[in-house]
mmCIF file of C-alpha atoms in Angstrom:
data_model
loop_
_atom_site.group_PDB
_atom_site.id
_atom_site.type_symbol
_atom_site.label_atom_id
_atom_site.label_comp_id
_atom_site.label_asym_id
_atom_site.label_seq_id
_atom_site.Cartn_x
_atom_site.Cartn_y
_atom_site.Cartn_z
ATOM 1 C CA MET A 1 -16.668 -4.010 -18.195
ATOM 2 C CA MET A 2 -17.366 -4.759 -14.466
ATOM 3 C CA LYS A 3 -14.407 -5.463 -12.533
ATOM 4 C CA LYS A 4 -14.543 -8.423 -10.135
ATOM 5 C CA ILE A 5 -12.321 -6.841 -7.653
ATOM 6 C CA SER A 6 -12.458 -3.174 -6.068
ATOM 7 C CA PRO A 7 -11.541 -1.632 -2.842
ATOM 8 C CA CYS A 8 -14.119 -0.662 -0.534
ATOM 9 C CA LEU A 9 -13.087 2.353 1.704
ATOM 10 C CA TRP A 10 -14.987 2.118 5.268
ATOM 11 C CA PHE A 11 -15.648 5.533 6.250
ATOM 12 C CA ASP A 12 -17.432 6.875 9.461
ATOM 13 C CA ASN A 13 -19.397 9.303 7.837
ATOM 14 C CA GLN A 14 -17.168 11.187 5.158
ATOM 15 C CA ALA A 15 -17.641 8.852 2.327
ATOM 16 C CA GLU A 16 -19.074 11.376 -0.008
ATOM 17 C CA GLU A 17 -16.481 14.114 0.906
ATOM 18 C CA ALA A 18 -13.641 11.842 0.397
ATOM 19 C CA ALA A 19 -14.688 10.731 -3.107
ATOM 20 C CA LYS A 20 -15.012 14.235 -4.534
ATOM 21 C CA PHE A 21 -11.631 14.850 -2.897
ATOM 22 C CA TYR A 22 -9.947 11.995 -4.682
ATOM 23 C CA THR A 23 -11.847 12.487 -7.826
ATOM 24 C CA SER A 24 -10.351 15.804 -8.069
ATOM 25 C CA ILE A 25 -7.178 14.900 -7.571
ATOM 26 C CA PHE A 26 -6.798 12.148 -10.234
ATOM 27 C CA LYS A 27 -7.618 12.678 -14.116
ATOM 28 C CA ASN A 28 -10.124 10.427 -15.759
ATOM 29 C CA SER A 29 -12.143 10.118 -12.464
ATOM 30 C CA LYS A 30 -15.755 10.398 -11.728
ATOM 31 C CA ILE A 31 -18.503 9.695 -8.701
ATOM 32 C CA LEU A 32 -20.382 7.112 -10.412
ATOM 33 C CA GLU A 33 -23.595 6.290 -7.840
ATOM 34 C CA VAL A 34 -24.618 7.526 -4.582
ATOM 35 C CA SER A 35 -26.898 5.289 -2.577
ATOM 36 C CA HIS A 36 -28.458 6.668 0.608
ATOM 37 C CA TYR A 37 -29.772 4.671 3.760
ATOM 38 C CA THR A 38 -33.509 3.656 4.274
ATOM 39 C CA LYS A 39 -35.153 3.657 7.299
ATOM 40 C CA ALA A 40 -33.851 0.239 7.705
ATOM 41 C CA GLY A 41 -30.532 1.511 7.506
ATOM 42 C CA HIS A 42 -31.657 3.920 10.747
ATOM 43 C CA ASP A 43 -32.803 0.981 12.364
ATOM 44 C CA ILE A 44 -29.505 -1.359 12.035
ATOM 45 C CA HIS A 45 -27.093 1.559 12.018
ATOM 46 C CA GLY A 46 -28.371 4.465 13.347
ATOM 47 C CA ARG A 47 -27.724 6.149 10.488
ATOM 48 C CA PRO A 48 -30.734 9.118 9.393
ATOM 49 C CA ALA A 49 -32.841 7.558 6.306
ATOM 50 C CA GLY A 50 -31.533 9.680 3.530
ATOM 51 C CA SER A 51 -28.011 9.931 4.631
ATOM 52 C CA VAL A 52 -25.280 8.839 2.395
ATOM 53 C CA MET A 53 -24.619 5.379 2.720
ATOM 54 C CA ALA A 54 -22.318 4.463 -0.275
ATOM 55 C CA VAL A 55 -20.420 6.093 -3.177
ATOM 56 C CA SER A 56 -19.061 4.352 -6.089
ATOM 57 C CA PHE A 57 -16.202 6.364 -7.865
ATOM 58 C CA GLU A 58 -13.391 5.925 -10.128
ATOM 59 C CA LEU A 59 -9.981 6.815 -9.959
ATOM 60 C CA ASP A 60 -8.058 7.117 -13.461
ATOM 61 C CA GLY A 61 -10.072 3.597 -14.280
ATOM 62 C CA ALA A 62 -10.070 1.844 -10.920
ATOM 63 C CA THR A 63 -13.368 1.437 -9.164
ATOM 64 C CA PHE A 64 -13.748 2.055 -5.393
ATOM 65 C CA ALA A 65 -16.562 1.582 -3.177
ATOM 66 C CA ALA A 66 -16.707 4.173 0.221
ATOM 67 C CA LEU A 67 -18.844 3.046 2.775
ATOM 68 C CA ASN A 68 -20.366 5.412 5.697
ATOM 69 C CA GLY A 69 -20.012 2.715 8.367
ATOM 70 C CA GLY A 70 -19.838 4.580 11.130
ATOM 71 C CA PRO A 71 -16.579 4.577 13.485
ATOM 72 C CA ALA A 72 -16.264 1.102 14.524
ATOM 73 C CA PHE A 73 -13.285 0.563 12.032
ATOM 74 C CA THR A 74 -10.496 2.855 10.940
ATOM 75 C CA PHE A 75 -7.626 2.548 8.193
ATOM 76 C CA THR A 76 -4.390 1.475 9.526
ATOM 77 C CA GLU A 77 -1.155 1.464 7.681
ATOM 78 C CA ALA A 78 -1.742 -2.445 6.538
ATOM 79 C CA ILE A 79 -3.003 -1.319 3.181
ATOM 80 C CA SER A 80 -2.096 1.726 1.127
ATOM 81 C CA LEU A 81 -2.895 2.900 -2.237
ATOM 82 C CA GLN A 82 0.481 3.383 -4.408
ATOM 83 C CA ILE A 83 0.424 5.701 -7.070
ATOM 84 C CA ASP A 84 3.166 4.976 -9.878
ATOM 85 C CA CYS A 85 4.661 8.275 -11.059
ATOM 86 C CA LYS A 86 6.315 8.900 -14.211
ATOM 87 C CA ASP A 87 8.376 11.721 -12.791
ATOM 88 C CA GLN A 88 9.136 14.235 -10.327
ATOM 89 C CA GLN A 89 6.115 16.655 -11.382
ATOM 90 C CA GLU A 90 3.810 13.773 -10.799
ATOM 91 C CA VAL A 91 5.359 12.484 -7.443
ATOM 92 C CA ASP A 92 4.954 16.285 -6.259
ATOM 93 C CA TYR A 93 1.655 16.963 -7.651
ATOM 94 C CA TYR A 94 0.129 13.797 -5.980
ATOM 95 C CA TRP A 95 1.862 14.533 -2.901
ATOM 96 C CA ASP A 96 0.909 17.574 -2.418
ATOM 97 C CA ARG A 97 -2.820 17.465 -2.990
ATOM 98 C CA LEU A 98 -3.162 14.032 -0.835
ATOM 99 C CA LEU A 99 -1.287 15.604 2.064
ATOM 100 C CA GLN A 100 -3.645 18.561 2.470
ATOM 101 C CA GLY A 101 -5.022 17.913 6.128
ATOM 102 C CA GLY A 102 -3.162 14.807 6.042
ATOM 103 C CA LYS A 103 0.355 14.103 7.279
ATOM 104 C CA PRO A 104 3.442 13.034 5.752
ATOM 105 C CA VAL A 105 5.170 9.841 7.216
ATOM 106 C CA GLN A 106 8.260 7.913 5.395
ATOM 107 C CA CYS A 107 9.712 6.267 2.134
ATOM 108 C CA GLY A 108 7.021 8.108 0.165
ATOM 109 C CA TRP A 109 4.224 7.042 2.495
ATOM 110 C CA LEU A 110 1.827 9.906 3.744
ATOM 111 C CA LYS A 111 -1.777 9.893 5.621
ATOM 112 C CA ASP A 112 -4.507 12.211 3.600
ATOM 113 C CA LYS A 113 -7.033 13.670 5.712
ATOM 114 C CA TYR A 114 -9.271 10.409 6.367
ATOM 115 C CA GLY A 115 -6.224 8.612 7.588
ATOM 116 C CA LEU A 116 -5.834 6.683 4.442
ATOM 117 C CA SER A 117 -2.292 5.604 3.559
ATOM 118 C CA TRP A 118 -0.803 6.382 0.094
ATOM 119 C CA GLN A 119 2.365 5.621 -1.436
ATOM 120 C CA VAL A 120 3.635 8.008 -3.444
ATOM 121 C CA VAL A 121 6.217 6.361 -5.902
ATOM 122 C CA PRO A 122 8.421 7.222 -9.041
ATOM 123 C CA THR A 123 8.344 4.204 -11.308
ATOM 124 C CA VAL A 124 12.304 4.542 -11.786
ATOM 125 C CA LEU A 125 12.709 3.467 -8.103
ATOM 126 C CA LYS A 126 11.046 0.220 -8.839
ATOM 127 C CA ASP A 127 14.128 -0.322 -11.642
ATOM 128 C CA MET A 128 16.521 0.785 -9.460
ATOM 129 C CA LEU A 129 15.433 -1.559 -6.354
ATOM 130 C CA LEU A 130 15.566 -4.355 -8.944
ATOM 131 C CA ASP A 131 18.762 -3.888 -10.516
ATOM 132 C CA LYS A 132 21.078 -6.948 -10.130
ATOM 133 C CA ASP A 133 24.135 -4.420 -9.287
ATOM 134 C CA THR A 134 23.191 -4.883 -5.395
ATOM 135 C CA ALA A 135 25.564 -2.097 -4.771
ATOM 136 C CA LYS A 136 23.392 0.368 -6.412
ATOM 137 C CA SER A 137 20.158 -1.010 -5.554
ATOM 138 C CA SER A 138 21.671 -0.844 -2.025
ATOM 139 C CA ARG A 139 22.659 2.783 -2.248
ATOM 140 C CA ALA A 140 18.951 3.729 -3.833
ATOM 141 C CA MET A 141 17.391 2.112 -1.044
ATOM 142 C CA ASP A 142 19.624 3.779 1.817
ATOM 143 C CA ALA A 143 18.795 6.839 0.097
ATOM 144 C CA MET A 144 14.894 6.074 -0.023
ATOM 145 C CA LEU A 145 14.930 4.939 3.830
ATOM 146 C CA LYS A 146 16.160 8.617 4.466
ATOM 147 C CA MET A 147 13.452 10.301 2.609
ATOM 148 C CA VAL A 148 9.893 11.296 3.538
ATOM 149 C CA LYS A 149 8.944 12.779 -0.028
ATOM 150 C CA LEU A 150 10.559 10.696 -2.593
ATOM 151 C CA ASP A 151 13.028 12.835 -4.685
ATOM 152 C CA ILE A 152 14.323 10.957 -7.889
ATOM 153 C CA ALA A 153 17.200 13.326 -8.303
ATOM 154 C CA THR A 154 18.657 12.235 -5.034
ATOM 155 C CA LEU A 155 17.666 8.548 -5.780
ATOM 156 C CA ARG A 156 19.450 8.664 -8.802
ATOM 157 C CA THR A 157 22.653 10.546 -7.368
ATOM 158 C CA ALA A 158 22.890 7.474 -4.746
ATOM 159 C CA TYR A 159 21.934 4.799 -7.076
ATOM 160 C CA GLN A 160 24.755 5.739 -9.656
ATOM 161 C CA GLY A 161 27.234 6.225 -6.454
#
């Protein structure tokens, strides 16, 4: 079944490279289609006919489009992709792979080598932050704000007081 909404990621000219990178990290992922510029694309966007225009790909069941649209737009932190991780092993796995060539930010955020922002978040953190005991949730929040990559054991220790 085709989904009605899927993000389109604007790249200068690395759409296919990025799609291959992302699909190598996430399980159950694949490149679905690759389209190429025609002569008209060259005339309008200055892209060589035959070069990659767009890539459709799936990351663990979520569909994305990647467009080689040129350098006019770049990614900002105004949008990020969040990965819900069941344990520290998953946090470490995604963090280490997405960080290759990128840079760590804060509070579980990183920018990958293409400038796209990701949040690598253990699902247990959401439970901690939503706890009705505000002392516990505040301690978890304070601990998270001091971290770059999120560490579940440290978050739990803070949460429990």
